Structures are given as C-alpha cells and as structure tokens.
XYZ file of C-alpha atoms in Angstrom:
657
model
C 27.238 -17.531 43.920
C 28.874 -21.031 44.049
C 28.365 -23.949 41.821
C 26.285 -25.720 44.258
C 23.892 -23.081 44.733
C 20.812 -23.736 42.750
C 20.079 -21.245 39.803
C 16.417 -20.002 39.202
C 14.899 -21.838 36.667
C 14.881 -20.625 32.932
C 11.756 -19.121 31.911
C 9.816 -21.473 29.086
C 7.997 -19.243 26.210
C 4.536 -20.634 25.903
C 3.968 -22.141 22.552
C 2.462 -25.125 20.924
C 3.498 -28.433 22.014
C 4.401 -31.425 19.623
C 0.651 -32.715 19.885
C -0.931 -29.244 19.027
C 1.615 -29.048 16.405
C 0.451 -32.367 14.798
C -3.141 -31.590 15.108
C -2.098 -28.213 13.447
C -0.105 -30.117 10.519
C -2.528 -32.854 10.270
C -5.611 -30.081 10.200
C -4.036 -27.541 7.774
C -3.168 -30.527 5.174
C -6.177 -31.667 5.017
C -8.052 -28.330 4.868
C -5.293 -27.558 2.016
C -5.839 -30.911 0.287
C -9.374 -30.322 0.283
C -9.525 -26.648 -0.697
C -7.179 -27.446 -3.572
C -9.276 -30.225 -4.755
C -12.428 -28.389 -4.610
C -10.939 -25.197 -6.012
C -9.613 -27.134 -9.091
C -13.053 -29.433 -9.558
C -14.815 -26.206 -9.287
C -13.143 -24.164 -11.941
C -12.584 -27.267 -14.325
C -16.724 -28.034 -14.065
C -17.153 -24.480 -14.541
C -15.082 -23.595 -17.611
C -16.756 -27.007 -18.929
C -20.359 -25.905 -17.955
C -19.732 -22.653 -19.286
C -18.831 -24.094 -22.836
C -21.856 -26.089 -22.753
C -24.156 -23.407 -21.885
C -22.633 -21.214 -24.581
C -22.895 -23.676 -27.286
C -26.558 -24.547 -26.138
C -27.398 -20.848 -25.885
C -25.922 -19.938 -28.969
C -28.110 -23.064 -30.695
C -31.473 -21.495 -29.250
C -30.741 -17.802 -30.658
C -29.909 -19.351 -34.316
C -32.888 -21.432 -34.271
C -34.858 -18.413 -33.086
C -33.070 -16.411 -35.930
C -34.284 -18.856 -38.379
C -37.524 -18.940 -37.039
C -37.842 -15.265 -37.419
C -36.881 -15.723 -40.913
C -38.938 -18.154 -41.793
C -41.919 -15.996 -40.419
C -40.642 -12.872 -42.639
C -39.902 -15.070 -45.728
C -43.435 -16.418 -45.338
C -44.797 -12.984 -45.188
C -42.830 -11.513 -48.333
C -44.709 -13.626 -50.732
C -47.597 -11.636 -49.852
C -46.233 -8.378 -51.171
C -44.912 -10.006 -54.412
C -48.272 -11.558 -55.077
C -49.597 -8.080 -55.105
C -46.562 -6.769 -57.120
C -47.420 -9.650 -59.969
C -50.683 -8.755 -59.563
C -50.296 -4.863 -60.434
C -47.217 -5.790 -62.947
C -49.609 -7.854 -65.215
C -51.865 -4.664 -65.554
C -48.886 -2.275 -66.337
C -49.086 1.175 -64.957
C -52.724 1.330 -64.914
C -53.998 0.564 -61.671
C -55.973 -3.076 -61.394
C -59.511 -2.766 -61.200
C -59.308 -5.916 -58.864
C -56.571 -4.652 -56.840
C -58.999 -3.545 -53.694
C -60.722 -7.090 -53.393
C -57.397 -9.318 -54.069
C -55.721 -6.801 -50.816
C -59.133 -7.622 -49.272
C -59.089 -11.308 -49.576
C -55.576 -11.685 -48.635
C -56.458 -10.218 -45.109
C -59.043 -12.399 -44.994
C -57.152 -15.707 -45.627
C -53.591 -14.492 -43.516
C -54.396 -14.439 -39.832
C -50.746 -13.383 -39.418
C -51.051 -10.355 -41.683
C -52.246 -7.063 -39.936
C -52.409 -5.546 -43.261
C -51.401 -5.134 -46.985
C -51.268 -1.855 -49.400
C -50.423 -0.877 -52.548
C -49.365 2.417 -53.101
C -48.558 3.869 -56.838
C -45.705 6.145 -58.122
C -47.498 8.362 -60.755
C -50.113 9.911 -58.616
C -50.651 12.665 -56.110
C -50.884 11.012 -52.627
C -53.993 12.899 -52.228
C -55.626 12.017 -55.438
C -58.168 9.034 -54.922
C -56.946 5.556 -55.892
C -53.278 7.089 -55.011
C -53.053 4.034 -52.515
C -55.034 1.271 -51.249
C -54.409 -0.013 -47.589
C -56.412 -2.547 -45.885
C -55.434 -3.668 -42.255
C -57.690 -5.655 -39.538
C -58.975 -2.445 -37.700
C -61.042 -1.123 -40.576
C -61.613 -4.389 -42.801
C -63.465 -4.970 -44.993
C -63.498 -1.228 -45.569
C -60.227 0.496 -46.807
C -57.960 2.661 -44.483
C -57.163 6.085 -45.633
C -53.468 6.846 -45.507
C -53.531 10.757 -44.923
C -50.098 11.450 -45.111
C -47.425 11.610 -48.261
C -46.494 7.828 -48.224
C -43.801 8.745 -50.820
C -41.327 9.959 -48.015
C -42.093 7.272 -45.677
C -39.456 4.508 -45.369
C -41.583 1.470 -46.274
C -42.250 3.434 -49.830
C -38.662 5.265 -50.145
C -36.554 2.118 -49.040
C -37.700 -0.189 -52.032
C -38.028 2.783 -54.598
C -34.364 3.784 -53.989
C -32.787 0.313 -53.860
C -35.664 -1.815 -55.948
C -35.104 -4.638 -53.370
C -37.602 -6.073 -50.589
C -36.886 -3.466 -47.194
C -37.600 -4.659 -44.030
C -38.392 -1.508 -41.990
C -37.467 -0.406 -38.451
C -40.471 -0.925 -35.527
C -42.883 1.832 -35.534
C -46.162 2.404 -34.044
C -48.971 3.173 -36.421
C -51.803 5.546 -34.773
C -53.498 5.078 -38.024
C -54.019 1.629 -38.496
C -55.295 0.608 -34.769
C -52.166 2.118 -33.051
C -50.268 -1.175 -33.196
C -46.659 -1.585 -33.161
C -45.473 -2.955 -36.586
C -42.738 -4.070 -39.239
C -43.583 -3.342 -42.909
C -42.426 -5.807 -45.705
C -42.482 -3.975 -48.959
C -41.123 -4.523 -52.405
C -40.998 -2.621 -55.578
C -43.724 -2.784 -58.536
C -42.308 -2.491 -61.887
C -43.264 -1.999 -65.496
C -41.952 -4.214 -68.086
C -39.734 -1.527 -69.065
C -38.120 -1.616 -65.439
C -39.726 2.112 -64.643
C -41.509 1.826 -61.126
C -45.669 1.588 -60.613
C -45.468 1.386 -56.971
C -44.781 -0.312 -54.019
C -46.703 -2.957 -52.305
C -46.243 -3.986 -48.620
C -47.763 -6.357 -45.856
C -47.361 -5.240 -42.592
C -46.586 -7.605 -39.220
C -47.845 -6.736 -35.957
C -44.778 -6.967 -33.559
C -46.862 -9.051 -31.097
C -47.172 -11.641 -33.820
C -43.317 -12.286 -33.206
C -43.222 -11.672 -29.745
C -44.423 -15.153 -28.818
C -41.362 -16.574 -30.597
C -38.746 -14.488 -28.628
C -40.366 -15.052 -25.076
C -40.420 -19.028 -26.095
C -36.585 -18.590 -26.620
C -35.028 -20.317 -23.230
C -32.099 -22.536 -22.691
C -32.614 -25.869 -21.391
C -30.015 -26.681 -18.968
C -30.020 -29.558 -16.405
C -33.496 -30.044 -17.669
C -34.758 -26.927 -15.915
C -35.812 -23.656 -17.222
C -35.142 -20.565 -14.652
C -37.118 -17.393 -15.001
C -34.362 -15.103 -14.857
C -33.256 -15.852 -18.815
C -34.159 -12.753 -20.370
C -34.581 -13.093 -24.272
C -35.043 -9.877 -26.755
C -35.218 -8.705 -30.397
C -33.022 -6.105 -31.881
C -33.691 -4.524 -35.324
C -30.998 -4.208 -37.842
C -30.286 -0.983 -36.424
C -30.124 -1.365 -32.423
C -33.529 -0.651 -31.859
C -35.361 -2.965 -29.323
C -38.063 -4.790 -30.946
C -39.445 -7.249 -28.208
C -38.064 -6.909 -24.786
C -39.695 -8.098 -20.952
C -39.381 -4.464 -19.855
C -41.832 -3.064 -21.911
C -40.707 0.866 -21.487
C -37.622 -0.174 -24.174
C -40.162 -1.095 -26.674
C -41.777 0.880 -29.660
C -44.962 2.713 -28.796
C -46.954 5.953 -29.360
C -44.173 8.766 -28.870
C -41.213 6.195 -28.481
C -39.197 4.771 -31.580
C -38.022 2.050 -29.249
C -34.484 2.151 -26.952
C -31.351 1.608 -28.519
C -29.371 -1.752 -27.816
C -26.158 0.440 -26.342
C -27.945 1.303 -22.833
C -28.381 -2.359 -21.867
C -25.423 -3.642 -20.266
C -24.618 -6.257 -22.550
C -25.492 -3.848 -25.549
C -21.988 -2.807 -26.282
C -20.814 -6.349 -26.696
C -24.182 -7.592 -28.793
C -23.176 -4.334 -31.177
C -19.688 -5.523 -31.470
C -20.575 -8.352 -33.972
C -23.268 -10.305 -35.781
C -22.954 -13.533 -33.680
C -21.098 -14.270 -30.212
C -21.324 -14.628 -26.658
C -20.235 -12.811 -24.040
C -20.234 -12.515 -19.999
C -21.344 -8.940 -18.302
C -21.917 -8.317 -14.663
C -25.617 -6.452 -13.945
C -27.404 -5.834 -10.329
C -24.547 -8.073 -8.744
C -25.146 -10.787 -10.849
C -22.517 -12.370 -13.704
C -24.657 -13.184 -17.104
C -23.838 -15.262 -20.373
C -24.968 -13.405 -23.164
C -25.424 -15.441 -26.699
C -27.006 -13.546 -29.685
C -27.203 -14.525 -33.737
C -28.243 -12.516 -36.532
C -31.096 -13.646 -38.929
C -29.736 -13.395 -42.456
C -32.799 -12.052 -43.926
C -34.127 -9.348 -41.775
C -30.677 -8.438 -39.980
C -32.627 -8.384 -36.541
C -30.317 -10.105 -33.613
C -32.152 -12.498 -31.373
C -30.561 -11.849 -27.820
C -30.549 -14.268 -24.646
C -29.275 -13.753 -21.340
C -28.671 -16.564 -18.791
C -27.539 -15.709 -14.974
C -24.070 -17.664 -14.322
C -25.936 -19.010 -11.209
C -28.560 -21.121 -12.746
C -25.567 -22.358 -15.409
C -23.267 -23.411 -12.307
C -25.959 -24.573 -10.040
C -25.267 -28.126 -10.492
C -21.425 -27.382 -9.745
C -22.098 -25.613 -6.601
C -24.105 -28.550 -5.373
C -21.540 -30.931 -6.140
C -19.000 -28.026 -4.412
C -21.365 -28.034 -1.192
C -21.165 -32.158 -1.114
C -17.683 -32.240 -1.404
C -16.839 -29.422 1.448
C -19.370 -31.415 3.642
C -17.882 -34.951 3.199
C -14.271 -33.278 3.119
C -14.964 -31.535 6.502
C -16.384 -34.722 7.883
C -13.044 -36.591 6.513
C -10.992 -34.027 8.620
C -12.694 -34.153 11.819
C -12.051 -37.830 11.641
C -8.486 -37.232 10.574
C -8.082 -34.919 13.611
C -9.626 -37.267 15.886
C -7.152 -40.064 14.909
C -4.365 -37.532 14.935
C -5.413 -36.509 18.596
C -5.436 -39.923 19.770
C -2.157 -40.555 18.433
C -0.402 -37.055 19.897
C -1.935 -38.072 23.301
C 0.050 -41.434 23.124
C 3.626 -39.455 21.858
C 3.363 -36.902 24.401
C 2.573 -38.386 27.528
C 6.202 -39.742 27.653
C 7.824 -36.800 26.318
C 5.595 -34.569 28.767
C 7.199 -36.856 31.805
C 10.379 -36.123 30.252
C 9.962 -32.384 30.096
C 9.262 -32.338 33.846
C 12.364 -34.301 34.783
C 14.464 -32.143 32.749
C 12.981 -29.219 34.874
C 13.592 -30.998 37.857
C 17.179 -31.721 36.997
C 17.504 -27.973 36.549
C 16.387 -27.224 39.937
C 18.277 -29.888 41.271
C 15.363 -31.906 42.767
C 15.452 -34.797 40.456
C 15.572 -38.411 41.561
C 17.091 -40.037 38.545
C 14.456 -43.162 40.147
C 11.462 -41.520 38.708
C 12.489 -42.396 35.217
C 12.598 -45.937 35.897
C 9.093 -46.685 33.865
C 9.766 -44.624 31.137
C 13.111 -46.452 31.057
C 11.600 -49.552 30.507
C 9.700 -48.758 27.598
C 10.804 -50.990 24.706
C 10.538 -48.006 21.740
C 12.402 -44.975 21.217
C 11.272 -42.764 23.551
C 12.109 -46.025 26.338
C 15.348 -45.898 24.747
C 15.490 -41.651 25.048
C 14.615 -41.786 28.914
C 17.039 -44.251 29.477
C 19.681 -42.232 27.880
C 18.358 -38.812 29.775
C 18.254 -41.091 33.201
C 22.069 -41.934 32.728
C 22.946 -37.983 31.638
C 21.033 -37.006 34.802
C 23.180 -38.924 37.276
C 26.417 -38.054 35.868
C 25.087 -34.397 35.471
C 24.305 -34.759 39.643
C 27.740 -36.248 40.220
C 29.903 -33.803 38.307
C 28.044 -31.154 40.034
C 29.039 -32.462 43.220
C 32.654 -32.359 42.275
C 32.268 -28.765 40.817
C 30.902 -28.003 44.344
C 33.759 -29.189 45.857
C 36.138 -27.412 43.193
C 34.673 -24.090 43.681
C 35.625 -23.832 47.167
C 39.130 -24.253 46.066
C 38.930 -21.965 43.016
C 37.308 -18.998 45.606
C 40.457 -19.132 47.607
C 43.162 -19.073 44.974
C 41.199 -15.971 43.312
C 41.362 -14.388 46.099
C 45.127 -14.756 46.556
C 45.521 -14.051 42.603
C 43.327 -10.793 43.222
C 45.965 -9.793 46.116
C 49.158 -10.171 43.740
C 47.286 -8.378 41.357
C 46.478 -5.630 43.230
C 50.239 -5.280 44.292
C 51.639 -5.383 40.882
C 48.933 -2.949 39.549
C 49.967 -0.170 42.294
C 53.792 -1.137 41.574
C 52.979 -0.256 37.579
C 50.952 3.084 38.802
C 53.987 4.152 40.883
C 56.657 3.363 37.924
C 54.403 5.331 35.477
C 53.789 8.565 37.861
C 58.100 8.379 38.225
C 57.961 8.020 34.503
C 56.009 11.250 33.957
C 57.810 13.437 36.305
C 61.033 12.177 34.603
C 59.682 13.249 31.049
C 58.341 16.497 32.543
C 61.544 17.318 34.153
C 63.019 16.756 30.840
C 60.806 18.851 28.759
C 61.336 21.453 31.747
C 65.273 21.088 31.354
C 65.151 21.201 27.678
C 62.806 24.065 27.405
C 64.939 25.828 30.103
C 68.414 24.953 28.549
C 67.196 26.091 25.114
C 66.083 29.319 26.350
C 69.377 30.265 28.280
C 71.233 28.804 25.114
C 69.432 31.432 22.926
C 70.695 34.562 24.608
C 74.368 34.358 23.580
C 73.551 32.886 20.767
C 71.515 35.670 19.335
C 74.412 37.783 20.653
C 77.059 36.040 18.330
C 75.031 36.089 15.424
C 74.026 39.568 15.694
C 77.872 40.385 16.576
C 78.984 38.271 13.579
C 76.594 40.271 11.100
C 78.060 43.813 11.847
C 81.704 42.414 11.576
C 80.632 40.709 8.519
C 79.271 44.118 7.257
C 82.459 45.680 8.229
C 84.659 43.237 6.500
C 82.532 42.698 3.373
C 83.899 45.860 1.242
C 87.978 45.489 2.067
C 88.271 41.912 3.568
C 86.418 39.234 1.635
C 88.425 36.584 3.217
C 87.611 37.359 6.609
C 83.861 38.126 5.583
C 83.444 34.565 4.290
C 84.445 33.181 7.384
C 82.525 35.045 9.230
C 79.335 33.952 6.660
C 80.601 30.398 8.062
C 79.968 31.334 11.791
C 76.580 33.400 10.670
C 75.860 30.286 8.820
C 76.526 27.463 11.770
C 74.985 29.863 14.485
C 71.757 30.265 12.547
C 71.282 26.318 12.372
C 72.464 26.157 15.671
C 69.473 28.686 16.466
C 67.080 26.554 14.374
C 67.938 23.453 16.236
C 67.646 25.370 19.469
C 64.225 26.851 18.442
C 63.068 23.199 17.247
C 64.168 21.547 20.776
C 62.443 24.400 22.470
C 58.992 24.007 20.509
C 58.965 19.861 20.804
C 59.723 20.495 24.175
C 56.965 22.940 24.851
C 54.452 20.480 22.810
C 55.505 17.244 25.298
C 55.265 19.215 28.345
C 51.886 20.572 27.408
C 52.661 24.154 27.477
C 52.570 24.973 23.740
C 49.923 27.801 23.652
C 47.684 27.836 20.558
C 46.651 31.617 19.416
C 43.161 31.786 17.940
C 42.170 34.129 15.023
C 40.137 34.527 12.305
C 42.152 34.702 9.001
C 42.013 34.172 5.103
C 44.363 30.784 4.471
C 45.280 32.474 0.771
C 46.914 35.201 2.666
C 49.308 32.703 4.691
C 49.979 30.566 1.577
C 50.802 33.558 -0.307
C 53.634 34.679 2.662
C 55.156 30.968 2.582
C 55.344 31.669 -1.261
C 57.154 35.076 -1.312
C 59.811 33.214 1.654
C 59.897 29.831 -0.464
C 61.207 31.479 -3.769
C 64.839 31.975 -2.740
C 64.956 28.172 -1.404
C 63.348 27.171 -5.287
C 65.962 29.380 -6.694
C 68.991 28.051 -4.840
C 68.697 24.400 -6.430
C 67.356 25.660 -9.445
C 63.246 24.500 -8.955
C 60.204 25.936 -10.427
C 58.004 26.478 -7.860
C 54.499 26.683 -8.048
C 51.153 27.596 -5.921
C 47.837 26.603 -6.929
C 44.662 28.152 -5.024
C 40.898 27.847 -5.696
C 39.243 31.299 -6.769
C 37.868 33.060 -3.901
C 38.759 33.507 -0.102
C 39.421 30.516 2.090
C 38.230 31.832 5.685
C 39.711 29.506 8.916
C 40.203 29.967 12.473
C 42.897 28.797 14.136
C 46.651 29.491 14.407
C 47.887 31.148 11.452
C 51.735 31.283 12.957
C 51.834 27.478 13.248
C 50.049 26.816 10.233
C 52.551 29.108 8.130
C 55.447 27.335 10.020
C 54.423 23.954 9.494
C 53.661 24.572 5.450
C 56.890 26.548 5.289
C 58.644 23.582 6.831
C 57.017 21.232 3.988
C 57.547 23.379 1.128
C 61.448 24.282 2.101
C 61.976 20.407 2.697
C 60.530 20.182 -0.779
C 62.799 22.795 -2.029
C 66.001 21.352 -0.608
C 65.807 17.520 -1.463
C 64.582 18.545 -5.245
C 67.268 19.893 -7.656
C 66.478 21.257 -11.196
C 63.049 20.109 -10.187
C 59.645 21.060 -9.607
C 57.534 22.041 -6.404
C 53.491 22.313 -6.542
C 51.599 23.389 -3.919
C 48.010 22.604 -3.910
C 45.353 24.286 -1.789
C 41.694 22.690 -1.955
C 39.004 22.446 0.280
C 39.034 18.643 1.470
C 36.777 16.675 3.650
C 33.615 18.503 4.510
C 34.725 21.121 7.232
C 38.614 20.868 5.963
C 41.359 22.190 4.136
C 44.054 20.482 2.463
C 47.512 21.647 1.974
C 49.492 19.107 -0.387
C 52.823 19.746 -1.387
C 54.421 17.536 -4.286
C 57.974 17.447 -5.480
C 60.126 15.364 -8.199
C 62.918 15.215 -5.798
C 64.792 12.135 -4.476
C 61.622 10.494 -2.943
C 61.915 7.990 -0.040
C 61.817 4.319 0.623
C 59.095 2.685 2.790
C 61.654 2.243 5.629
C 62.437 6.022 5.487
C 59.150 6.842 5.549
C 58.100 4.943 8.655
C 60.220 6.962 10.369
C 60.315 10.163 9.141
C 58.318 11.940 11.757
C 60.646 10.693 14.244
C 62.247 13.474 16.129
C 66.025 14.007 15.603
C 65.527 11.512 12.739
C 66.314 11.884 8.582
C 65.886 9.726 5.558
C 69.328 7.896 6.508
C 73.070 9.312 7.511
C 73.571 9.907 3.885
C 70.850 12.589 3.462
C 71.787 14.347 6.780
C 75.409 14.741 5.523
C 74.692 15.774 2.054
C 71.674 18.016 2.509
C 71.889 19.087 6.372
C 68.803 19.737 8.935
C 68.048 18.863 12.210
C 65.562 16.147 11.743
C 62.860 18.642 13.616
C 61.064 19.843 10.866
C 58.533 17.559 9.917
C 57.844 16.186 13.558
C 57.082 19.620 15.116
C 55.062 20.289 11.900
C 53.033 16.962 12.375
C 52.578 18.033 16.336
C 51.276 21.249 15.165
C 48.635 19.802 12.635
C 47.664 17.308 15.344
C 47.584 20.151 17.865
C 45.320 22.189 15.647
C 42.761 18.927 14.870
C 44.698 17.979 11.531
C 47.431 15.409 10.360
C 50.014 15.301 7.822
C 50.576 12.506 5.943
C 53.290 11.595 3.500
C 53.947 9.258 0.602
C 56.958 8.631 -1.616
C 58.877 6.347 -4.493
C 62.284 6.126 -4.612
C 63.537 8.837 -7.460
C 60.264 10.238 -7.774
C 59.675 12.785 -5.760
C 57.129 12.909 -2.478
C 54.008 14.242 -1.902
C 53.144 15.398 1.567
C 49.398 16.126 2.767
C 48.524 19.006 5.757
C 44.835 18.913 6.425
C 43.428 20.998 8.921
C 39.631 21.889 9.972
C 38.380 24.940 9.114
C 37.875 25.662 12.640
C 40.499 24.393 15.041
C 39.219 22.859 18.100
C 38.960 24.537 21.408
C 42.498 23.651 23.465
C-alpha cells in the first residue's frame, strides 16, 4: 500500500467524554463532601447525645434508688418501735403488744403486716408469735410454720442487725408478694428476746419503678423499661410479670436478661446491648440501705431521634444542592465540549484524508484557548496534507529503488549460497582425505611397531644399546600412531561419520578402569593419584568407550603437566539427570590467553609446552567433541602455578544421535 492510499480509521474505544467526566467529578466530590459531613456530624452528635442520655439515665436511677431507700428507711421505724416496746418488758411478752401491732397496721397504710416473734418459746406454743396483716385485721393471723428457720427471723438473730429479705410469696397472709424488714429484739444483758418485723407489699414499690423514666427531648417513650433487682439479683419488679416472684416461683435471676451480665458486674454503671435487633442503653444504681438495684433501659433510637432528623434534613438539603451543582456543571461542560467535539470530528476527517481546513475557520476565530487550539490544529492539518502529497511522490520513486535493491540482493544471496556449498564440499573432501590417509598410514605404522617390538625383545638381553635405540623407535612410532588416530577421530567427527555405541553401564566401572591405566602415568612424575566416587552405582546409557577415552585424556593430561604434586578425580551427580567428572591437579596451570585456545586442534598452551612435555594437541579437542557428541561438555579453569580444574559433565542418558 502506498503512502497516498487512505488508511482505515483507527477504532475508538467507547468511554466517558469530558463533559461526562466533569459531571462525574462534580457529583462524586459533592456526594463525598456531603457523606463526610453527615458522617462526622452524626458521630459527633451521637457521642454527645449518648453521653447526655447516660448522665440523665444514671441520675434517674440514682434518684429512684434513693426514693426506695427512703421508703424502706421509713418502714424500718415500725419494727424498731415494736422492738423498743418489747425491750421495755425484758424477755416476758409485753401485755400490750397485740394492741400496739393492731394500731400500727391501722395507722400506716403503707404496711401490709407487722409481727413480733419470741426466741425462748416453742413456735407452736400460744403467744410464741404475734402477726397482724391486712387480710385478717383486726384479728391476728396465725403462723403455721417454724418461723425460727425462716430468713426473716434467722437473719437478724445471727447478725443482730436489720435484715431485708429477698422477695417472697406468702400464701398465709393473703397470697401477696412481699419483702420483710426485721430487727433483733435484745434484753439488757444482750440476749435475744425475739425478732420484730414489718412486711412491705411489692405492689407498694412497683409504682415507683413504673414511674422511673428518662425524660429526653421532652418526650417519653413507651419502649423504655425500668425494673428492680434484689441484693442477690432476683427480679422484684418488671414489666414482664412472668419474671416476678409469684406462687411456686421465687423470681427470675437477672442473668437471664440481655443486660443482666453487665448489670451484675458492678453496683452502678451504664452499658450498651442489643436485643431483638435494637441497641439499648442500660443504666443502673444500687440503693445503699437495701442493696437493691434500680435499672432503666432506653432504646438508642429514642436517644438519637433528633440526630436522625438532622441527618435526613442535611441529606435532603445536600441532595438538592448537588442537583444544582450538577446542572451548573452540565451547562459549563456543554460550552466546553461542543468546540472540542468539533475538533474531534476534524481530526477524524483528517485521518480519513477528507478534511477541508476551511471548516475550522469558525473555531479558529474564537478569542479563547480553544480558538488558539483550533488555529494550531488548522495549521497542522494544512502541513500534514502538504507532506502527504510529497510523501506520495517519494513513495513512487522509493518503490522503484526497492525493486532494484531486491534484485541485487537476490544475486548476492545466490552467490553466497554457491560459495557456501563449495566450502562445504571442500571441507568434506578434506575430512575424507584425512580419514583415508590416516587409515592408510596406520597399516604400515602398525607393522613398524610390531617388528620394532620383536627386535627390542631379541636385543634386550644381549645388546642393550640396540634395545635403547629400538625403544626410541617404538616411542616415536607410538606417538605417530596416536597422532594419526587423533587425526582420524577428528576427521570422522567433522565429516559426521563418528558412530556412537549406546549401551547401559555403570560409570563407576569406567572410572575404575581409567584409574588402573592412570597409575603408571602418575608414578612417572611422582604424583599422588586419588579417585573419589559416591557410594552406590552410577547408571548411564551412553558410549562407554568415548567417555573412558575422554576421561583418560583429562587424567593423563593432568599427570603430564604435574610433577611431585597431586591429581584428584571427583565423580558426583551434577545437575538433575547428569553426572560430573572433575579432574583437579596442582600442576603448572595456564593463563587466560592459554585457556582461550586450549580446545583448538593441534594447539597446546604455547610452543615451550610442546617442546617440554610433548603431545599432539588433539586430546582435549577430541575429548570436548566426544562430550558434546554425547550431550555434555568439558569446561576448564586454571591459574598459573596453581594447577587446573577440568570438568566433564554428561547426561545419564545420551541423546539419540
């Protein structure tokens, strides 16, 4: 496609425009500000109202508890007056006691019953106890039980103090729930004469409990709950009558109530709890004299009603304000986005090569920033259109140039491929020549070595000088044979004719064979030789002959370049699925330059090394090629004068060749 061809328009992703983003930004900011304001105001007002409600509720229950004590304190005067009358007569029952008890009950509407019980009399004996209650007045009510075992009698007898009993239900005195207030009656010598008491009906104090309400916002709420607990935590008065003492039931324990555990934990305080999906504020106070607890529960919804009204009013006013802000933002965004939309349409037309720059004249004539932007865009569009015409002309000439260069490149590629094929054929011919020549040279050389060995054996006993000369001939011939074998192996590898004999074997066996062959080489230069193998077999599937040849080359090399030192062979599992053969020596070592050309054929460290130690320079090159042929490699590291380390790493299973 030429530069003059119209390109397809780039698809635009659907998204929010500037106007919509402005509306979203204004709306989100306003809503966030309103939410933060409402939230902060609600929590501040909530905390203050709860604090105020808690203070008022505590004042209410404290006041009710004091009133209870006032009622009970007033009742204590009656048993004390009975005790005073009896103490004036000592231990003998006072003859006016019945009349006194009857008159007390007549003159005191709040009393339900009064009594005087004597200690030294059998409870069944006549006159052992006197009890008057409103049920039988003016006649006395007989006590048909051993009163000396009852709490109202046993309490003051043991403590010699005023006793306030737990609420109980007395069927013998009119089936009333009541509380008894009793005091000990003592003789001048401190001995107990008996116990005087006054009974207070529970209904007398229920009115005070019912009237206990917290007045907040000048309103009362029917969901407020006030109730009264005894000193032991029994419910004396409660809106739920099933919890209050009655016939056959001693009254429920406060712990069964939702707020019971908190109330039982301290004599006075406040706590919040949830019940039936609502949150309540519980406040309680203990009456000092009786130990009774007055409790008041107020729903938080009642406490927070003014706050909620303010919250909803704020939300309504804020929402109206947000709508006004959004309408203003909408009008402003229309004024801003309309010319920007026009510029967008112009850009789309420019992209499709159908823009007339004159269509932007009205926008460019504006005196604001948008007009300046439109003018710049108009100038840019004119330059782009002019450049496109120029590019179209250049494109035609460029196509011709590309065709010419392509033809030249094809000719160069063909020539390079021809040269490569010729080089490949020449290399193959060289390798084949070397392989054939090496094979032809080995046959007569083996014959020379054979005859020289026979002559050396014959000359050894009688002609030692001739035997020494023959040994030199043998050494040179063997060296030449090693060189020929190396050249033959190298040529086979390069010609791709080196065969790999795959078999299963134990690498430890190969290492032991190399060890037996390397011992004479180590002794020759007075070196110590150590082979370290892991316990257990080292199974491999590869060419054992090539591995043994490569490892022997490394060990013999280390023995040759080390004198009066140590050669160590470490065999260990390498990376997953491989075995590592590491040959370390303390010999002459090598420089980095010598290491760089170490594995090149017919190359040793330098000429002096060749003269001093001999060798063909093929052993390491062939060993590395064997290692790579079997899927591994040989690496080396060394320092001059500090020895060398050669590492042969091979896979346990060689790749299929």
